[in-house]
mmCIF file of C-alpha atoms in Angstrom:
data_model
loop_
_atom_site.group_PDB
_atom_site.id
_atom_site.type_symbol
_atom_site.label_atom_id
_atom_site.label_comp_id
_atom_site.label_asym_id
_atom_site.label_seq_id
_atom_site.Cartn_x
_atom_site.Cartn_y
_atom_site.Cartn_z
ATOM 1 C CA UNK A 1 0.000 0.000 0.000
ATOM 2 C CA UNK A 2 2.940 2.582 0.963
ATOM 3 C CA UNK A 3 4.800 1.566 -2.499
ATOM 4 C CA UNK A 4 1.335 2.542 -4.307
ATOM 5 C CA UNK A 5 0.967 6.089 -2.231
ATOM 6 C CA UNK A 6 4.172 6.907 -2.794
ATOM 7 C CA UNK A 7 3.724 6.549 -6.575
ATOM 8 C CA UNK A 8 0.497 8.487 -6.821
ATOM 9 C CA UNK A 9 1.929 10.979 -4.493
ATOM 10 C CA UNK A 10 5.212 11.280 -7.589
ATOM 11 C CA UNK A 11 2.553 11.465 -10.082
ATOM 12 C CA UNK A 12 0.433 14.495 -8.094
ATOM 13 C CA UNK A 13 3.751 16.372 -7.804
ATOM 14 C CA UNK A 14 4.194 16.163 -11.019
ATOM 15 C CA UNK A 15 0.666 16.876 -12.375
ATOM 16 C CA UNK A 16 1.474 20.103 -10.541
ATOM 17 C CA UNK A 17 4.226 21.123 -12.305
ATOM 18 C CA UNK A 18 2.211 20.340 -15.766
ATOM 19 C CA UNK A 19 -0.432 22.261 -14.721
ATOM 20 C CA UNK A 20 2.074 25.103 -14.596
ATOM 21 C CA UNK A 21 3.600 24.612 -18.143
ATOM 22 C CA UNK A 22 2.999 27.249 -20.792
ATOM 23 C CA UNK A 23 2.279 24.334 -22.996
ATOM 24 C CA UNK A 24 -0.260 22.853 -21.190
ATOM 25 C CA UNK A 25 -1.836 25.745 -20.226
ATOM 26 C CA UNK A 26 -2.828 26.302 -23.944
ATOM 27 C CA UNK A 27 -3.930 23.120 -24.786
ATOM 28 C CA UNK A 28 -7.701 23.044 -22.858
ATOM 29 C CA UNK A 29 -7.887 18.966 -23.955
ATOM 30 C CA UNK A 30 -4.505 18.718 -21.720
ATOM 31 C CA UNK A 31 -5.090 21.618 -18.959
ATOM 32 C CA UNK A 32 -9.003 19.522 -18.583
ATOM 33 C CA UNK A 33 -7.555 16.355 -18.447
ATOM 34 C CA UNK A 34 -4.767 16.648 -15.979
ATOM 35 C CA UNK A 35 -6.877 19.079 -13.910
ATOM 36 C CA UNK A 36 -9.018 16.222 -13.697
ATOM 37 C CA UNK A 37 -6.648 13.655 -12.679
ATOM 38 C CA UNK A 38 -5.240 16.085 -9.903
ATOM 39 C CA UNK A 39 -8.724 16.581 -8.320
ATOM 40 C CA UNK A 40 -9.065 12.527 -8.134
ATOM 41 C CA UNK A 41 -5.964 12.041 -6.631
ATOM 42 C CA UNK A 42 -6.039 15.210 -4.147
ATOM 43 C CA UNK A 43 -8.120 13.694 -1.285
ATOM 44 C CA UNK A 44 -5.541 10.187 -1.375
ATOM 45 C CA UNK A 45 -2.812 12.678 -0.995
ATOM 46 C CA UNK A 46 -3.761 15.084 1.534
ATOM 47 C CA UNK A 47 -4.491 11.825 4.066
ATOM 48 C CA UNK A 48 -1.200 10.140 2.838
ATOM 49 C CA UNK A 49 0.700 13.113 3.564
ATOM 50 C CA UNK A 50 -1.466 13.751 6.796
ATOM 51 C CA UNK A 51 -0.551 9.892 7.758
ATOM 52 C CA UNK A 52 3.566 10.720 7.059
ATOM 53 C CA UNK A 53 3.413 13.567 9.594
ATOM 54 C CA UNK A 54 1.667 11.424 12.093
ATOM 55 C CA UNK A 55 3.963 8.467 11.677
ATOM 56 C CA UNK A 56 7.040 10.862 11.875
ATOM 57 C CA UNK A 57 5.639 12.347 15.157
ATOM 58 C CA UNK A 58 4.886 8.693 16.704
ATOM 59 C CA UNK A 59 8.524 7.544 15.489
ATOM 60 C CA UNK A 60 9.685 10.953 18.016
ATOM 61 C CA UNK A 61 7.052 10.445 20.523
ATOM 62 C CA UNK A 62 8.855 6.551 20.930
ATOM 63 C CA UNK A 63 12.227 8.024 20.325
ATOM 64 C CA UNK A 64 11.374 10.066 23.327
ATOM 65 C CA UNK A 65 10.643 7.165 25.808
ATOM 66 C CA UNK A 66 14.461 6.320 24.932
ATOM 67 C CA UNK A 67 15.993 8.961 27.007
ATOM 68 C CA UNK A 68 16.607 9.691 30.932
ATOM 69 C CA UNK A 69 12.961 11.342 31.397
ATOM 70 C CA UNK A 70 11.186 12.148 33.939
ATOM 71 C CA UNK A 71 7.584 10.543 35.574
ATOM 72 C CA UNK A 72 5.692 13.607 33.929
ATOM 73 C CA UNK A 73 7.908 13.708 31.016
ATOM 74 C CA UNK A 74 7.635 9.734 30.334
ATOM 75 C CA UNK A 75 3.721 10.030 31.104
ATOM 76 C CA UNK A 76 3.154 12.577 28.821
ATOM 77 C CA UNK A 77 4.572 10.891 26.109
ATOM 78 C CA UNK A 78 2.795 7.598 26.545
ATOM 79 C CA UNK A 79 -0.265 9.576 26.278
ATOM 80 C CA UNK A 80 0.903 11.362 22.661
ATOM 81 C CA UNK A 81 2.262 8.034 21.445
ATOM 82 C CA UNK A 82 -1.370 6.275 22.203
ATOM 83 C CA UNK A 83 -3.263 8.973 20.536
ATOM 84 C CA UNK A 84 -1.113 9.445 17.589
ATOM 85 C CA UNK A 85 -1.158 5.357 17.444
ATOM 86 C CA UNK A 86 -5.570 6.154 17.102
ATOM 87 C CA UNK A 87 -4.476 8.407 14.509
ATOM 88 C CA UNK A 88 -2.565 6.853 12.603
ATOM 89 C CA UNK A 89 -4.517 3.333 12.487
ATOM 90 C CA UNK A 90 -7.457 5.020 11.756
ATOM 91 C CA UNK A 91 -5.631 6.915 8.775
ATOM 92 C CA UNK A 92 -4.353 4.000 7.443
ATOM 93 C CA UNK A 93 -8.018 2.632 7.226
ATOM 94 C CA UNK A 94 -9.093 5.868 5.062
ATOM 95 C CA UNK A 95 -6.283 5.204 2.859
ATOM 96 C CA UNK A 96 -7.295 1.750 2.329
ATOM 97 C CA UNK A 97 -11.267 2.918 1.146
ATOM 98 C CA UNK A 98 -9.576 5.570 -0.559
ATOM 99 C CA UNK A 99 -7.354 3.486 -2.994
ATOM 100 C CA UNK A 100 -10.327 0.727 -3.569
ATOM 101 C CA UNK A 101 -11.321 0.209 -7.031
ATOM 102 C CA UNK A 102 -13.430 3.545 -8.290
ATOM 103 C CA UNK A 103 -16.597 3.073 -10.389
ATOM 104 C CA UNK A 104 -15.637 4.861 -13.415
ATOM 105 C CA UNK A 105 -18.737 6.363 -13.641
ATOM 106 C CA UNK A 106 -19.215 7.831 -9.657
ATOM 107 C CA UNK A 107 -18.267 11.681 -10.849
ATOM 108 C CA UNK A 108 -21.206 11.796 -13.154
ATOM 109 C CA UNK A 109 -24.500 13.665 -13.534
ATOM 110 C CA UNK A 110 -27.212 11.471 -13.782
ATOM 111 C CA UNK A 111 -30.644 10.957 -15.827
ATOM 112 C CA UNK A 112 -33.256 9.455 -13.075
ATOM 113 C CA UNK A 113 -36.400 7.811 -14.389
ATOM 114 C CA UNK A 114 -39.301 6.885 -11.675
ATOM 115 C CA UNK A 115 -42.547 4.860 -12.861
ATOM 116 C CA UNK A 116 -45.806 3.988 -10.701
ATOM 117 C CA UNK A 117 -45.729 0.079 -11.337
ATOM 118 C CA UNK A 118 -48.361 -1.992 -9.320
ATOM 119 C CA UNK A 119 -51.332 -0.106 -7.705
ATOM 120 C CA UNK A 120 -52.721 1.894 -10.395
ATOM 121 C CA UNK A 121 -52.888 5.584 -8.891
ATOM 122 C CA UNK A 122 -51.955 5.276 -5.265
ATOM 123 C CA UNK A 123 -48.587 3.380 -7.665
ATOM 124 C CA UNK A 124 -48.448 7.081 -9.428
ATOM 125 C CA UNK A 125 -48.830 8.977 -5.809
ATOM 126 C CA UNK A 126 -45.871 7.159 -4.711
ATOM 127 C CA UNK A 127 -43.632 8.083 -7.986
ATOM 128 C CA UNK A 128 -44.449 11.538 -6.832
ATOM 129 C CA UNK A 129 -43.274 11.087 -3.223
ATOM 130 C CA UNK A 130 -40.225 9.659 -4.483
ATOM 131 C CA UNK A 131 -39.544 12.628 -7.411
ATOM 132 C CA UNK A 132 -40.126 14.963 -4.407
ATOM 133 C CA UNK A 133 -37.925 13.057 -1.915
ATOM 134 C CA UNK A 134 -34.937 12.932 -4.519
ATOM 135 C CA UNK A 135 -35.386 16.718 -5.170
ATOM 136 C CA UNK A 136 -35.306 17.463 -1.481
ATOM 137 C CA UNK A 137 -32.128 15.292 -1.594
ATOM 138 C CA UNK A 138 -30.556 17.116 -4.534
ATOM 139 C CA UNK A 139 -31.068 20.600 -3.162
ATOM 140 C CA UNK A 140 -29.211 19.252 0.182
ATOM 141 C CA UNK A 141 -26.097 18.438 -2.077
ATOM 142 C CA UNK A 142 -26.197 21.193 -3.391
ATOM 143 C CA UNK A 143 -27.678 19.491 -7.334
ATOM 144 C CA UNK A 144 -29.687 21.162 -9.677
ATOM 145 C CA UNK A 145 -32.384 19.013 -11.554
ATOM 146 C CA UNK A 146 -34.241 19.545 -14.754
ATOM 147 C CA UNK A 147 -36.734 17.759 -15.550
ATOM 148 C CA UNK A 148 -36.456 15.839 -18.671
ATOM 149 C CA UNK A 149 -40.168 14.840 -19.824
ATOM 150 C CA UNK A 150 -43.304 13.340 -17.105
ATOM 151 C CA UNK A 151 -46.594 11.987 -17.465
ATOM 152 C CA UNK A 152 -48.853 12.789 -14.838
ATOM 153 C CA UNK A 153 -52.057 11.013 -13.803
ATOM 154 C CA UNK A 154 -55.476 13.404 -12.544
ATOM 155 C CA UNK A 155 -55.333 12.559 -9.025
ATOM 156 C CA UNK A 156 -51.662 14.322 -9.132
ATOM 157 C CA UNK A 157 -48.890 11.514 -9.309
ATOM 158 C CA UNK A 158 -46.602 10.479 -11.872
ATOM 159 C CA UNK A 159 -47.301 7.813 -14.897
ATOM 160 C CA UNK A 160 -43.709 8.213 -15.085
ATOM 161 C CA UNK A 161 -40.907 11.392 -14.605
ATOM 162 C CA UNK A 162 -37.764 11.568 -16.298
ATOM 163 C CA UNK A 163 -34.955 13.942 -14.887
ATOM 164 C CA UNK A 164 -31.778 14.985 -14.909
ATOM 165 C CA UNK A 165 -29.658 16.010 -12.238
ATOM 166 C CA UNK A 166 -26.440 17.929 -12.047
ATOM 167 C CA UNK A 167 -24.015 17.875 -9.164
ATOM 168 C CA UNK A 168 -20.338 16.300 -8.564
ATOM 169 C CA UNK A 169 -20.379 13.006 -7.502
ATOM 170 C CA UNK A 170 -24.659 12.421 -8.094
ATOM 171 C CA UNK A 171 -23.822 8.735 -9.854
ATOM 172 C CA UNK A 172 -21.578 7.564 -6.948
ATOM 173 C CA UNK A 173 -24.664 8.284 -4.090
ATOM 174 C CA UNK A 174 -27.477 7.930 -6.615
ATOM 175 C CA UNK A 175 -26.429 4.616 -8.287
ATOM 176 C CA UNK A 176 -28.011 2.500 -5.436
ATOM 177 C CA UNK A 177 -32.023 3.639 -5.854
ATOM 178 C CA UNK A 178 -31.975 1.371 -9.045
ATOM 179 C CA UNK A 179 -34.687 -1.136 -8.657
ATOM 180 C CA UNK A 180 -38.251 -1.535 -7.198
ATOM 181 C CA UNK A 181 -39.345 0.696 -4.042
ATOM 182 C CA UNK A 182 -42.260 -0.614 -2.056
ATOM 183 C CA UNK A 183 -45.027 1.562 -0.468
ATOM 184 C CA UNK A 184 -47.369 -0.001 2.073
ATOM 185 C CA UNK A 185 -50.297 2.570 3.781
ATOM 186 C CA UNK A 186 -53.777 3.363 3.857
ATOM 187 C CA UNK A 187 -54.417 5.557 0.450
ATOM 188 C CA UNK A 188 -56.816 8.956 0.893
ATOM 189 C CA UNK A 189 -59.603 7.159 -1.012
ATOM 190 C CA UNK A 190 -59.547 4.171 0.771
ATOM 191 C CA UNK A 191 -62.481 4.359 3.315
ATOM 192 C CA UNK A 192 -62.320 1.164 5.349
ATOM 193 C CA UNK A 193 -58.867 2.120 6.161
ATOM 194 C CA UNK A 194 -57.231 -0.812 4.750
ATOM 195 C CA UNK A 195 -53.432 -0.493 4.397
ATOM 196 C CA UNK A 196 -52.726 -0.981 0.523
ATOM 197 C CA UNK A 197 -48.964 -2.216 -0.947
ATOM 198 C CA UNK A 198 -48.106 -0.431 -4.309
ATOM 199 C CA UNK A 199 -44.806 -0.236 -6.075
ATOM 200 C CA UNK A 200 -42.684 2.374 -8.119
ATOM 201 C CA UNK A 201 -39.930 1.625 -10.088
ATOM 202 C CA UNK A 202 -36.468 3.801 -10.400
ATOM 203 C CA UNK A 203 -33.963 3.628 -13.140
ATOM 204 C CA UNK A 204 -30.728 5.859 -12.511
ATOM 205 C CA UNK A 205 -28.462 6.007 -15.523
ATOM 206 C CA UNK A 206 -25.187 8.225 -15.186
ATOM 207 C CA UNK A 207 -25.289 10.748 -18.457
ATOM 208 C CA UNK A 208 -22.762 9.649 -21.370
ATOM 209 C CA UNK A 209 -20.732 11.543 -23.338
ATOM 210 C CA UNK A 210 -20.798 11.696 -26.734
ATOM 211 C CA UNK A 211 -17.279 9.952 -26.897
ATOM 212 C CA UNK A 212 -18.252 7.331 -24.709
ATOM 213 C CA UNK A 213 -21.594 6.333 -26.735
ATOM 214 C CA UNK A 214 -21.090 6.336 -30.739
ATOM 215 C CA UNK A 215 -24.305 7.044 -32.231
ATOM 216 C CA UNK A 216 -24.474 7.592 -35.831
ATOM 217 C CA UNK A 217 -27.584 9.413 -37.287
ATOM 218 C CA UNK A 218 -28.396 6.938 -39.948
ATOM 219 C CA UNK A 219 -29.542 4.669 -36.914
ATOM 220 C CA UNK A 220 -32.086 7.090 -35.316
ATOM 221 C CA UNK A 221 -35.585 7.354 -37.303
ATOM 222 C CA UNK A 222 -37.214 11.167 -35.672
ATOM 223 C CA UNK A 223 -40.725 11.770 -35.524
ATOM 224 C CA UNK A 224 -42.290 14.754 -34.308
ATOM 225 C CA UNK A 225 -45.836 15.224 -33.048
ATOM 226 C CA UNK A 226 -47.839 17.629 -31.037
ATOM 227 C CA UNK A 227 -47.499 17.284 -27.380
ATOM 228 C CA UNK A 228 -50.269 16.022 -25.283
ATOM 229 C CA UNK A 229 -51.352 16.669 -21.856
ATOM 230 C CA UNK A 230 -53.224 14.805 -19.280
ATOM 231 C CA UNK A 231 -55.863 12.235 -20.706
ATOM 232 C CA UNK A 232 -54.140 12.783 -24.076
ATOM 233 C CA UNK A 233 -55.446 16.032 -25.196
ATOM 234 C CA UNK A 234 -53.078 18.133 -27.530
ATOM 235 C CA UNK A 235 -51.337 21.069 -25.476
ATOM 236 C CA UNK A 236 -50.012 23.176 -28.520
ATOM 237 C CA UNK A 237 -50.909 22.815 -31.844
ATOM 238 C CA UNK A 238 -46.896 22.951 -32.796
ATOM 239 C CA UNK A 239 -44.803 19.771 -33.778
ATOM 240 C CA UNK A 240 -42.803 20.181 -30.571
ATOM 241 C CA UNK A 241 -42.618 16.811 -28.960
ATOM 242 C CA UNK A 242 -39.792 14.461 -30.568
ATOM 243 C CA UNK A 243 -39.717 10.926 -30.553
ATOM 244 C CA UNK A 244 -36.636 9.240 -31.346
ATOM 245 C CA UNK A 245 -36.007 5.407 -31.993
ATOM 246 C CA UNK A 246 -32.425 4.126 -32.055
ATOM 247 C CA UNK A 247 -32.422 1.041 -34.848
ATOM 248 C CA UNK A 248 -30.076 -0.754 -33.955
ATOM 249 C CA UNK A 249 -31.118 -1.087 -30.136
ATOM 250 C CA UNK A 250 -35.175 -0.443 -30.107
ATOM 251 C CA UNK A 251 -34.777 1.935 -28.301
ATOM 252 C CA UNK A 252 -36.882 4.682 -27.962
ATOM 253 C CA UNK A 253 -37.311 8.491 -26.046
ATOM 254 C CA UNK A 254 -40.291 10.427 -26.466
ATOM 255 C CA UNK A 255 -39.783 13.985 -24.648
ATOM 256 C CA UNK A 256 -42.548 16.921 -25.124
ATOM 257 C CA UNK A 257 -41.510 19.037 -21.627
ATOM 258 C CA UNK A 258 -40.841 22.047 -23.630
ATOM 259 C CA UNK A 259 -42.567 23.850 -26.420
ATOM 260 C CA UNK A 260 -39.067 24.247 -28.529
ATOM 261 C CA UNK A 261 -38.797 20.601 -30.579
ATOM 262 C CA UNK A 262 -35.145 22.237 -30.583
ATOM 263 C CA UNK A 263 -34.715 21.694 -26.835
ATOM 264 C CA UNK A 264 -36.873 18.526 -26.799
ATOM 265 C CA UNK A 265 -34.739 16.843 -29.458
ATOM 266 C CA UNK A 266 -31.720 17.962 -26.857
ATOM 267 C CA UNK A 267 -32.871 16.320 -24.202
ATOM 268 C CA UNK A 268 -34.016 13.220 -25.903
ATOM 269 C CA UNK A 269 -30.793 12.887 -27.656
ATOM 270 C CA UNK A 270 -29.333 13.112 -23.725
ATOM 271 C CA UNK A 271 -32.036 10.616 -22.310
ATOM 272 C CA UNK A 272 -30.949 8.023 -25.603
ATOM 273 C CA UNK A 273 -27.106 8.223 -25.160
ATOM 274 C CA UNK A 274 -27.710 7.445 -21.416
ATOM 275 C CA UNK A 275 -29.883 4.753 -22.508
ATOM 276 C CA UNK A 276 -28.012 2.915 -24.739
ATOM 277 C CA UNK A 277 -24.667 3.282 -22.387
ATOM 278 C CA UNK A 278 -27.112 1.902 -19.345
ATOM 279 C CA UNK A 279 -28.325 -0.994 -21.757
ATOM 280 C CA UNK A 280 -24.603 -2.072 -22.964
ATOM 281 C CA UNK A 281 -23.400 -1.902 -18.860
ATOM 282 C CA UNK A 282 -26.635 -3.646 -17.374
ATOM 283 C CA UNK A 283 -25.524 -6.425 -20.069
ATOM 284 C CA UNK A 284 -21.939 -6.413 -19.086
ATOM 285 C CA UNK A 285 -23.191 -6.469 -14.938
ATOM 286 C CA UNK A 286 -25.519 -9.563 -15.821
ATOM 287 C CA UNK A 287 -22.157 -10.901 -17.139
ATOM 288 C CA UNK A 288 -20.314 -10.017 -14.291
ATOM 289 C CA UNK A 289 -23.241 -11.113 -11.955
ATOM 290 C CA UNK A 290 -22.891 -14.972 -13.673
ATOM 291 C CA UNK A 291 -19.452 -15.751 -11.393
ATOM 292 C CA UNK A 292 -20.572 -13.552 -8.712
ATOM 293 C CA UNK A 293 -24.036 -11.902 -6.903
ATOM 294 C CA UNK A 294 -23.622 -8.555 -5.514
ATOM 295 C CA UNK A 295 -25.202 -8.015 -2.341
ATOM 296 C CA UNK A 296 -25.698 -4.094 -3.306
ATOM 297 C CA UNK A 297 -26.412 -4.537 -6.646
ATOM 298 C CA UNK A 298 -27.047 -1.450 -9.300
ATOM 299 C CA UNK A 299 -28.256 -4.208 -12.343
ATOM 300 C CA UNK A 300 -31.133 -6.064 -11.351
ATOM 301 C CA UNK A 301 -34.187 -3.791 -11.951
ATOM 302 C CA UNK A 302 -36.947 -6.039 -10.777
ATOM 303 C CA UNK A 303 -35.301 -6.537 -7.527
ATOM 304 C CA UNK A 304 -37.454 -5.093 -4.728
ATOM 305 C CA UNK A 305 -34.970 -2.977 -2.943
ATOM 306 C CA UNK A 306 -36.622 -0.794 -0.024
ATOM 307 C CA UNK A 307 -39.991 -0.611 1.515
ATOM 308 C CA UNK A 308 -41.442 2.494 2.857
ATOM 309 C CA UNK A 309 -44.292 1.323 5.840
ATOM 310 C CA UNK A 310 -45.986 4.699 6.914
ATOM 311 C CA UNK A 311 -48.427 3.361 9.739
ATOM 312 C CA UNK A 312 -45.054 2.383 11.264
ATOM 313 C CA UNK A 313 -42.808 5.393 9.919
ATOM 314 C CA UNK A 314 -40.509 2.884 9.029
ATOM 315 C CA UNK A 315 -38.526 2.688 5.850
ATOM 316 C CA UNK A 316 -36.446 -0.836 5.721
ATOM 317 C CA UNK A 317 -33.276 -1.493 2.382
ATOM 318 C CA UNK A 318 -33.174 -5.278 2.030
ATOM 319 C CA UNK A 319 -30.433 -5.548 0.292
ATOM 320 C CA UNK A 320 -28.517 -4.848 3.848
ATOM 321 C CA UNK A 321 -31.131 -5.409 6.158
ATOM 322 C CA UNK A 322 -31.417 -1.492 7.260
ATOM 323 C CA UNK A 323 -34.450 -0.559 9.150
ATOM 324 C CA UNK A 324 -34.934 3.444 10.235
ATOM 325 C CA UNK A 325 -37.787 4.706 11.889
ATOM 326 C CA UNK A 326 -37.572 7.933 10.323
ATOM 327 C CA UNK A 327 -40.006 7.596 6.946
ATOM 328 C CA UNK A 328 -41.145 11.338 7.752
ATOM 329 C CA UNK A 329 -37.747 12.605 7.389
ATOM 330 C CA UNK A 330 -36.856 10.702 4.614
ATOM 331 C CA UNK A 331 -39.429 11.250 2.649
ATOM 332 C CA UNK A 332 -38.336 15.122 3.109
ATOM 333 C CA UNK A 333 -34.822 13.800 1.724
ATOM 334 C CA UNK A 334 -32.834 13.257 4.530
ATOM 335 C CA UNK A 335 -31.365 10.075 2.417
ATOM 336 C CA UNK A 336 -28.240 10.570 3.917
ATOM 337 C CA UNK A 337 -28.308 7.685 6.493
ATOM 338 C CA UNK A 338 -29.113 4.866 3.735
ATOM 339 C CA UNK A 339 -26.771 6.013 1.281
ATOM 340 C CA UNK A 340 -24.169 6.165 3.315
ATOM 341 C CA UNK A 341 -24.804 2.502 4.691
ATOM 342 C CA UNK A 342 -25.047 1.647 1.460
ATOM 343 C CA UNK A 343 -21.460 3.142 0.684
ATOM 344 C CA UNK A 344 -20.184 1.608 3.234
ATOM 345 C CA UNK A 345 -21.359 -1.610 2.955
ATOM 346 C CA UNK A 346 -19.740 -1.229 -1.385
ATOM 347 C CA UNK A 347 -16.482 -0.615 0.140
ATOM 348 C CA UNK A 348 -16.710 -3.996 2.241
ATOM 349 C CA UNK A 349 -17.362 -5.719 -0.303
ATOM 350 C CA UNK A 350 -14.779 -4.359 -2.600
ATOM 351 C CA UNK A 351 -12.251 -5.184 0.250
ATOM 352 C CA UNK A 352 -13.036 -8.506 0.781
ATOM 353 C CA UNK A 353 -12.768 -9.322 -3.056
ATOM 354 C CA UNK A 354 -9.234 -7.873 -3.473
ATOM 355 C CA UNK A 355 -8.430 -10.107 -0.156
ATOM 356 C CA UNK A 356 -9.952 -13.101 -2.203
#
């Protein structure tokens, strides 16, 4: 582990000095990409260099006990050399998350899609709680979203709602709502106060770039239409709305939320790329998934990750067995507590495979 550290640490001090050349300060393909590679390695470095100073100070603090000291002296000592031993053990633990495998794709913006599945319109109520709680969440980080296209239903829920949201680092806490989300309560029509179970499915795709996803424009047939709003009534009598249907996949994006077909065909062209790079790494995961079943998956879709009880204000993941008694607050996007269990749990598992 020190060999590797003290290799990234030669290549951050000399990504510094690049980023100081003349030369690479007028190429913006260079200046981007080793800007890049600096901010990745930066937080490995400051706690390897922060881990050095503490292991120099504990090599003194034991140097210390050598000499003629006296009680104070020799107590005091004891006491730095214990605390910097904390220190240090617990450094060497951050260092060991922080050089684990990275998912390439954790820095990303991503393109979230949530459906009502089963339970007709209390099913679209619940794709609304979970659009709102994920926009609660994304404001907290600091994210902006924009919504990409939606369908809504009359009693105010969601057919479906595809959007987008910007922020550092959105794929790497966002990539574990994949799959099915459970609701269990008693719905606002429901008279004999029966508790109903309904389900709403997420999809979170991290947005592809157009180098990464090679899409050639003989393979996508366009059709444009007018948009239509709520029980399928036309909204604008313009063309706006833009359908596109990648040939070689099936694949196909309708989007209508804005009245330029300009924009629409913008974001449909982001919602496809995202698609088809999702489709291509869902097929390499099921690969991947053949010799070996991740406990906190991102592939499976139909799996039925989380279940959100509201007579008991509970909210339980089953993929780790989490159970919080705080569906209230989570519903308000205070997701902090699950994804970061989830995180950690990722890391585990990614340690105990490079001890296999």
């Amino acid at each position: 582990m020190l060999d590797r550290l003290e290799s990234l640490e030669a290549r951050y001090d000399k990504l510094n000095e690049l980023l100081s050349d003349p030369e690479v300060i007028n190429d913006s393909k260079k200046l981007r990409e080793y800007s890049k590679e600096q901010s990745d390695l930066q937080e490995v470095i400051t706690a390897y260099r922060e881990y050095k100073d503490v292991t120099s100070q504990l090599d003194d603090a034991k140097a210390m006990l050598e000499e003629d000291l006296d009680d104070e002296m020799r107590e005091m000592a004891k006491m730095e050399i214990t605390e910097l031993s904390e220190q240090k053990e617990e450094l060497e633990a951050k260092l060991k998350v922080l050089l684990l495998p990275k998912d390439p794709n954790d820095d990303k913006n991503v393109i979230m899609e949530v459906r009502g599945a089963a339970g007709g319109d209390e099913a679209a109520l619940f794709a609304g709680d979970l659009f709102r709680m994920y926009s609660r969440y994304a404001e907290s980080e600091g994210w902006k979203i924009d919504i990409m296209d939606s369908s809504t239903t009359g009693v105010g829920g969601y057919k479906e709602i595809v959007f987008m949201i910007n922020g550092n680092g959105a794929y790497s806490k966002l990539k574990f709502e994949n799959g099915a989300h459970r609701v269990q309560r008693v719905p606002e029509t429901e008279s004999g106060g029966r508790i109903h179970t309904s389900t709403a499915t997420v999809v979170v795709m991290p947005e592809a770039e157009e180098v990464e996803v090679d899409i050639h424009e003989k393979d996508i047939r366009v059709d444009t239409f007018a948009s239509s709003g709520p029980g399928g009534q036309s909204v604008n009598t313009t063309m706006s709305a833009v359908r596109l249907t990648h040939m070689p996949t099936g694949i196909v994006v309708s989007i209508q939320d804005e009245k330029s077909q300009i924009k629409n065909k913008e974001k449909a062209m982001k919602v496809l790329r995202a698609r088809i790079y999702d489709k291509f790494q869902q097929e390499a995961q099921a690969e991947y998934d053949q010799t070996r079943k991740s406990a906190v998956g991102t592939g499976d879709r139909s799996e039925r990750i989380r279940t959100y009880n509201f007579p008991q204000n509970r909210v339980t993941d089953h993929r780790i067995g989490l159970t919080i008694q705080k569906l209230d607050q989570i519903l308000e996007g205070k997701l902090a507590e699950v994804i970061d269990a989830l995180i950690i749990e990722e890391q585990a598992q990614k340690m105990e495979q490079i001890g296999e």
